[in-house]
Short mmCIF file of C-alpha atoms in Angstrom, two decimals:
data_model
loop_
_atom_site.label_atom_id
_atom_site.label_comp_id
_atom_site.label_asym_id
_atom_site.label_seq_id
_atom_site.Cartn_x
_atom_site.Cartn_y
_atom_site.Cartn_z
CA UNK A 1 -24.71 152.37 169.65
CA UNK A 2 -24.96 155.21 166.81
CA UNK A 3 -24.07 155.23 163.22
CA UNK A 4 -22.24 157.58 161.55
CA UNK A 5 -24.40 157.15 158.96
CA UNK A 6 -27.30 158.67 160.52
CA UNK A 7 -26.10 160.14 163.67
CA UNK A 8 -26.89 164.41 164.00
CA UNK A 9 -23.53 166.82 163.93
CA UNK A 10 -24.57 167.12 167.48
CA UNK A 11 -24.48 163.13 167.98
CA UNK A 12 -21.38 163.08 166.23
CA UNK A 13 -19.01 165.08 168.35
CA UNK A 14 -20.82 163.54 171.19
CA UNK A 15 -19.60 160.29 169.95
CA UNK A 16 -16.47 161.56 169.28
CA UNK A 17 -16.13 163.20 172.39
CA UNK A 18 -16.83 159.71 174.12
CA UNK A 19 -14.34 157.98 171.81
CA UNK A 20 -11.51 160.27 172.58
CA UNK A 21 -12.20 160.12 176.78
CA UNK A 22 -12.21 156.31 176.56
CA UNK A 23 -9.24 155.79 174.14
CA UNK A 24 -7.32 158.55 176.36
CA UNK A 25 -7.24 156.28 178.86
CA UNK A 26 -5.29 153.28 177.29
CA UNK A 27 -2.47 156.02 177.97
CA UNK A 28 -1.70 154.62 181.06
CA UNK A 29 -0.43 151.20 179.64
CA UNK A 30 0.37 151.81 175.75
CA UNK A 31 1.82 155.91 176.20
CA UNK A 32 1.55 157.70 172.96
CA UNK A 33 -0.31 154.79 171.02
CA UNK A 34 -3.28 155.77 172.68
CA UNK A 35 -3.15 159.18 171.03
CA UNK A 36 -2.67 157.90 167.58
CA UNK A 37 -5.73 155.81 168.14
CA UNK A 38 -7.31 158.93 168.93
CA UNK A 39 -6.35 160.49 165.83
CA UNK A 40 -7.81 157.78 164.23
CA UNK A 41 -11.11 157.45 166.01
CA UNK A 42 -11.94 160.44 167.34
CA UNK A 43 -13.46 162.51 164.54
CA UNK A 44 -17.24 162.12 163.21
CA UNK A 45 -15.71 158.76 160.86
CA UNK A 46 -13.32 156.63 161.91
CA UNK A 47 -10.23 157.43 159.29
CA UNK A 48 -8.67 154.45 159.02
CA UNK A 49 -6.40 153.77 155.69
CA UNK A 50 -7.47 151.16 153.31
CA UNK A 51 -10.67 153.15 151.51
CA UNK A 52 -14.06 151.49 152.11
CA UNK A 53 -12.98 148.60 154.19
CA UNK A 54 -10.75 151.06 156.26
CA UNK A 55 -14.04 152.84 157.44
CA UNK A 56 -16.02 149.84 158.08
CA UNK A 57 -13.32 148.50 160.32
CA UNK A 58 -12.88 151.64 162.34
CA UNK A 59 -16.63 151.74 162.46
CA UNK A 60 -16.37 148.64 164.48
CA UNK A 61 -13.37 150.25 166.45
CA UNK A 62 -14.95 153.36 167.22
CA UNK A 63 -18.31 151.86 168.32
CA UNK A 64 -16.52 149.66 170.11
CA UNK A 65 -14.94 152.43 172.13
CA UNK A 66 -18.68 154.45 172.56
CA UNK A 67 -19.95 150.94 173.96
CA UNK A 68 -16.99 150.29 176.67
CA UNK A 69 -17.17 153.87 177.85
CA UNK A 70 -20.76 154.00 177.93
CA UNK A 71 -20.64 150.90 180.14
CA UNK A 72 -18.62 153.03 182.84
CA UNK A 73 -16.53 150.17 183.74
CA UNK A 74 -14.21 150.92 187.16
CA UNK A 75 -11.47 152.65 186.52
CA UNK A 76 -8.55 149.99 186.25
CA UNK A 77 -10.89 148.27 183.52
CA UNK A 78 -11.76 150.70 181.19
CA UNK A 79 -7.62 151.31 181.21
CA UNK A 80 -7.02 148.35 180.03
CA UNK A 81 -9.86 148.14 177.73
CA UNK A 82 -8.60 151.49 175.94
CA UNK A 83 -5.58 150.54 175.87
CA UNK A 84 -6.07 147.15 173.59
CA UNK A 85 -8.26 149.43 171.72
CA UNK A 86 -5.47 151.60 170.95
CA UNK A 87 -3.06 149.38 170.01
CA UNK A 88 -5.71 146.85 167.96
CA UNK A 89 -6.65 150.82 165.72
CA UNK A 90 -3.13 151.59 165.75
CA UNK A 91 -2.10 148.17 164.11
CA UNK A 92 -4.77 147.53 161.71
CA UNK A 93 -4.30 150.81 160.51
CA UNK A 94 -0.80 150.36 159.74
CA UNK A 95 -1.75 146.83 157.99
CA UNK A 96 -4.43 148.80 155.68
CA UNK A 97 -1.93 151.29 155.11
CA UNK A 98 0.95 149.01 153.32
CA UNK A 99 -2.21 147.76 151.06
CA UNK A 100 -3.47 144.42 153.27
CA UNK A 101 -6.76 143.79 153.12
CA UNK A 102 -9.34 142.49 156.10
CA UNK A 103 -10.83 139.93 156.05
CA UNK A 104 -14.53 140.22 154.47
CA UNK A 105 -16.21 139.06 157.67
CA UNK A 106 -14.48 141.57 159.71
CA UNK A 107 -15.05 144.25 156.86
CA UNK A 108 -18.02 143.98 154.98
CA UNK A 109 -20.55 144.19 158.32
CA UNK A 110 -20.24 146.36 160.87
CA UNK A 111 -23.17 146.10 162.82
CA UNK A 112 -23.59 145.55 166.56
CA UNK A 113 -24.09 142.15 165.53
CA UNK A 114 -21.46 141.11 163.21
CA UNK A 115 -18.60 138.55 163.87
CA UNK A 116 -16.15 141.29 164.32
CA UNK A 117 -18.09 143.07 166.52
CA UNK A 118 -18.59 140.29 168.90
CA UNK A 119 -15.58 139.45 168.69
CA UNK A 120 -14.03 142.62 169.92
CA UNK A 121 -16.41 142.97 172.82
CA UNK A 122 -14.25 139.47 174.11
CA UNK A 123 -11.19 141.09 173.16
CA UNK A 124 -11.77 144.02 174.97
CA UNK A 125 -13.55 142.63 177.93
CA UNK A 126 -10.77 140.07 178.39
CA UNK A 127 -8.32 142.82 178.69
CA UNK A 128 -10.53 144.86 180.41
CA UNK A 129 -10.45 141.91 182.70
CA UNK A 130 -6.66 141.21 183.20
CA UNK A 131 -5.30 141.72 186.74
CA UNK A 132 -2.17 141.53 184.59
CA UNK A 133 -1.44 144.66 183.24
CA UNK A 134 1.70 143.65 180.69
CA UNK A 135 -0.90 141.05 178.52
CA UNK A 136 -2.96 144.20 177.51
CA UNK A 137 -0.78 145.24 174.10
CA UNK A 138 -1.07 142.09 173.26
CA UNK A 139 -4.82 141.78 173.66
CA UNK A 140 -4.98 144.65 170.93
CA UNK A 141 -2.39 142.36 168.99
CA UNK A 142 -4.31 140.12 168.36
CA UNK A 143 -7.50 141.50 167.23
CA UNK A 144 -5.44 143.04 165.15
CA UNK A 145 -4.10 139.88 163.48
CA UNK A 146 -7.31 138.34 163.62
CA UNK A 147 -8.84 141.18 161.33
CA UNK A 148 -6.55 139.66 158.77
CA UNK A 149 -6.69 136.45 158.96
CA UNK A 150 -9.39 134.19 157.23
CA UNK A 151 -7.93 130.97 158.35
CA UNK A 152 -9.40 131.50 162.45
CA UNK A 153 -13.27 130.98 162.49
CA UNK A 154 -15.14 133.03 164.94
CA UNK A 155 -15.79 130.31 167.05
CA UNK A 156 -12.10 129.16 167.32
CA UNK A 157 -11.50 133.24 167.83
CA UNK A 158 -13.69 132.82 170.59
CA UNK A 159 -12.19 129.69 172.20
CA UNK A 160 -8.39 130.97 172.04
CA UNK A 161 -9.93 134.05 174.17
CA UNK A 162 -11.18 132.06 176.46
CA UNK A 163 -7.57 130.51 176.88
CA UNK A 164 -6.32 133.57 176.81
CA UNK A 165 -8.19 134.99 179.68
CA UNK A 166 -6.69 132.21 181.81
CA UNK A 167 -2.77 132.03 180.72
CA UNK A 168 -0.67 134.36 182.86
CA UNK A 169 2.03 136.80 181.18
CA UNK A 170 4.61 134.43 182.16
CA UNK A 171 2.94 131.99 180.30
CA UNK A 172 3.21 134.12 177.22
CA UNK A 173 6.71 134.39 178.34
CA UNK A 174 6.96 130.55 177.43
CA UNK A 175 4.80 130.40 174.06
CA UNK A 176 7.60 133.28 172.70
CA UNK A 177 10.73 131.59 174.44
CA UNK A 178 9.35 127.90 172.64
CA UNK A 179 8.76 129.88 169.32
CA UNK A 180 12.20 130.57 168.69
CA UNK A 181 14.85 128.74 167.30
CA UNK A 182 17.60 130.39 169.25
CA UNK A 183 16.37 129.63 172.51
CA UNK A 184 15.38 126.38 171.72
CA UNK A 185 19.18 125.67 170.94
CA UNK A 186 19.71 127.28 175.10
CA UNK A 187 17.63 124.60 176.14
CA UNK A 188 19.43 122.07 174.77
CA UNK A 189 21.58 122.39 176.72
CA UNK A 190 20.02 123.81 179.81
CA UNK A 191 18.59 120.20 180.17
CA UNK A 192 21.57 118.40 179.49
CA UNK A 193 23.08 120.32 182.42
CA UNK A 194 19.66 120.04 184.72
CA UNK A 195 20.02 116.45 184.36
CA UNK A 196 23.12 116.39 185.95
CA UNK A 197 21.74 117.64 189.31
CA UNK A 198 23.62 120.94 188.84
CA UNK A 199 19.99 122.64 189.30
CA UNK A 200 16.60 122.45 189.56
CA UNK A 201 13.83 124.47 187.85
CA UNK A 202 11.91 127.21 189.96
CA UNK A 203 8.64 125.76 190.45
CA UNK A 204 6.65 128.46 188.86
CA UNK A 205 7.94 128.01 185.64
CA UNK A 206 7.65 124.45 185.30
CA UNK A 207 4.01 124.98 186.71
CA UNK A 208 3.54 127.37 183.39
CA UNK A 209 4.30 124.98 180.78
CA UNK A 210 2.60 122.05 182.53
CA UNK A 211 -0.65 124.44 182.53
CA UNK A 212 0.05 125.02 178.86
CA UNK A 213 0.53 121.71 178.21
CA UNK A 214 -2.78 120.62 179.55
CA UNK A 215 -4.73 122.92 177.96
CA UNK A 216 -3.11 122.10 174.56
CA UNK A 217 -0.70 124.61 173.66
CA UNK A 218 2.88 123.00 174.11
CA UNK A 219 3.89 119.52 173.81
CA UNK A 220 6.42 116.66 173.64
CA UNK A 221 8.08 117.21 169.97
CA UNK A 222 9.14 113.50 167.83
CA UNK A 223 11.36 112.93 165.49
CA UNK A 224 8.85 112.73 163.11
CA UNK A 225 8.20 116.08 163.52
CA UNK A 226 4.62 115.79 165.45
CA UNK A 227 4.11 117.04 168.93
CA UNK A 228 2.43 115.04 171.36
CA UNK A 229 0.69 115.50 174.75
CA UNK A 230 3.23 115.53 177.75
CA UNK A 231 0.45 112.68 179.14
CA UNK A 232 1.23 110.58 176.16
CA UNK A 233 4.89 110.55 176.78
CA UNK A 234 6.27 107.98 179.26
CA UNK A 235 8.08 109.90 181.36
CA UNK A 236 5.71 112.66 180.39
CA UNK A 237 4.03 113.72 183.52
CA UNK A 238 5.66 116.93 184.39
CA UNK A 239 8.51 119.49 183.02
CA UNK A 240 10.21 118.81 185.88
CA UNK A 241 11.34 115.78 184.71
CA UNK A 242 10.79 115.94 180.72
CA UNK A 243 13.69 116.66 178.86
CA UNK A 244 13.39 120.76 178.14
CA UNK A 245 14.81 120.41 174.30
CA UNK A 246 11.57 117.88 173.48
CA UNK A 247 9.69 121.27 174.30
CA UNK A 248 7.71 122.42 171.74
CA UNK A 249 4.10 124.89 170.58
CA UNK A 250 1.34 122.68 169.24
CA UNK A 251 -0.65 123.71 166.50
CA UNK A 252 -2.96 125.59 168.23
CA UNK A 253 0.44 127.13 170.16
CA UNK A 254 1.74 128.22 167.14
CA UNK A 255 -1.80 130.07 166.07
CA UNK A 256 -2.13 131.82 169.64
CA UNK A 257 1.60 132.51 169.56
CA UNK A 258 0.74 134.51 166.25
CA UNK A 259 -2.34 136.19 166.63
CA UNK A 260 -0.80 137.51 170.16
CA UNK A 261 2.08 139.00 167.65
CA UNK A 262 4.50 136.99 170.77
CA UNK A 263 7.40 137.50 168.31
CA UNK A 264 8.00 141.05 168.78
CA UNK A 265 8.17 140.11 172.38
CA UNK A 266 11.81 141.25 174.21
CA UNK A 267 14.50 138.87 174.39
CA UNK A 268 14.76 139.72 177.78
CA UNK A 269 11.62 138.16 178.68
CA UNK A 270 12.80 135.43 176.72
CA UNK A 271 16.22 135.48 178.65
CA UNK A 272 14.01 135.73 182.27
CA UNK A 273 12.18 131.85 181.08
CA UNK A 274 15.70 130.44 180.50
CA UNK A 275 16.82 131.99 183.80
CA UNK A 276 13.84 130.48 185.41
CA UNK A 277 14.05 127.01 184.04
CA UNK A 278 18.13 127.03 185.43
CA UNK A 279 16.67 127.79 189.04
CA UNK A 280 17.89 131.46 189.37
CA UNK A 281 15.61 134.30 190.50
#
């Protein structure tokens, strides 16, 4: 990849040129976010806000972009690719903008190398990946959060990506319907009435959360206030028949549930897991 810092005019529009043709693409899935990122990346430095670590971070960005397009992925690919790009530039430049800082490792090294490099290569060729087309923002989300938080090593970065490359979106559907307080208080009493017999859950929802659960992300919640394995629960071997209100993010739930940014998620995607779980279409 080039450097700015010693890259010819000549090499620098071409750069920028190939910047601006990749991130155009992310269009497709994120609309104008794409062109903001272009803004951003697309001229001989990357112009991010936040002074000197603003520039080293949209170094990585923007080299980012030169390597993915360079790579000529098929077509579908490098859409989705740009388009968690786009929305990882767009963010972090909003962050640096209202005065946050990155994290060092993310800001102080931007070579092909670094941490932050590597790690966006995963990002991006997870996304990149993704038959499912409505995970991609959130791809870009959480890069995004990542770059700001000190308390996710690179390796665990690297282990929640691989998780992430196998959860479906409905599964993220789950992690931000479990999240929140308010729904948690529907299924209450959506199990009360499921155990009734009035219903039964459709089976691809309850196949979700038992995924989740055995990869570690949800669990049985105590009244001690620790969550469990579904395995280590008696009755614990499926949703089907677990109580829904005992539902709840483990630790490592609550982290990918926050670098994904699953909060902003609609409530109607919320509303679709809690129509799911009462057997309607």
């Amino acid at each position: 990849m080039l450097s700015v810092l010693n890259a010819s005019a000549s090499d620098n529009e071409d750069r920028s040129e190939r910047i601006r043709d990749f991130v155009s693409l992310g269009g497709k899935v994120v609309g104008a976010v794409a062109g903001s990122a272009i803004g951003l990346l697309g001229g001989p430095e990357a112009a991010l806000a936040g002074g000197a670590a603003g520039t080293t971070v949209g170094e990585v960005l923007a080299s980012a972009g030169v390597e993915f397009f360079d790579r000529r992925l098929a077509e579908r690919q490098g859409v989705r690719a740009a388009a968690a790009l786009a929305v990882a530039t767009v963010e972090i430049d909003r962050r640096l903008a209202e005065g946050e800082r990155p994290r060092p490792d993310f800001a102080d090294y931007p070579a092909e190398d670094s941490d932050a490099s590597q790690v966006l290569e995963g990002t991006l060729m997870t996304a990149a990946n993704s038959y499912e087309q409505r995970k991609v923002p959130y791809m870009g989300r959480f890069f995004a959060n990542l770059a700001f938080d000190e308390t996710v090593s690179v390796s665990l970065a690297n282990l929640i990506l691989k998780l992430l490359d196998r959860l479906t979106y409905g599964q993220f559907r789950v992690l931000a319907t479990l999240a929140s307080e308010n729904y948690l208080e529907m299924l209450i009493q959506l199990g009360a009435e499921r155990r009734e017999g009035t219903f039964s859950s459709n089976d691809d929802v309850v196949a979700e959360m038992d995924e989740l659960s055995s990869i570690g992300l949800i669990g049985v919640g105590q009244t001690d206030g620790q969550v469990v394995p579904l395995t280590a629960v008696i009755e614990g071997s499926s949703w089907r028949t677990m109580d829904l209100y005992r539902a709840r993010l483990t630790p490592l739930g609550v982290r990918v549930h926050r670098l994904l940014g699953l909060a902003a998620m609609p409530d109607y995607e919320r509303d679709a897991v809690v129509a799911s779980l009462r057997g309607q279409a």
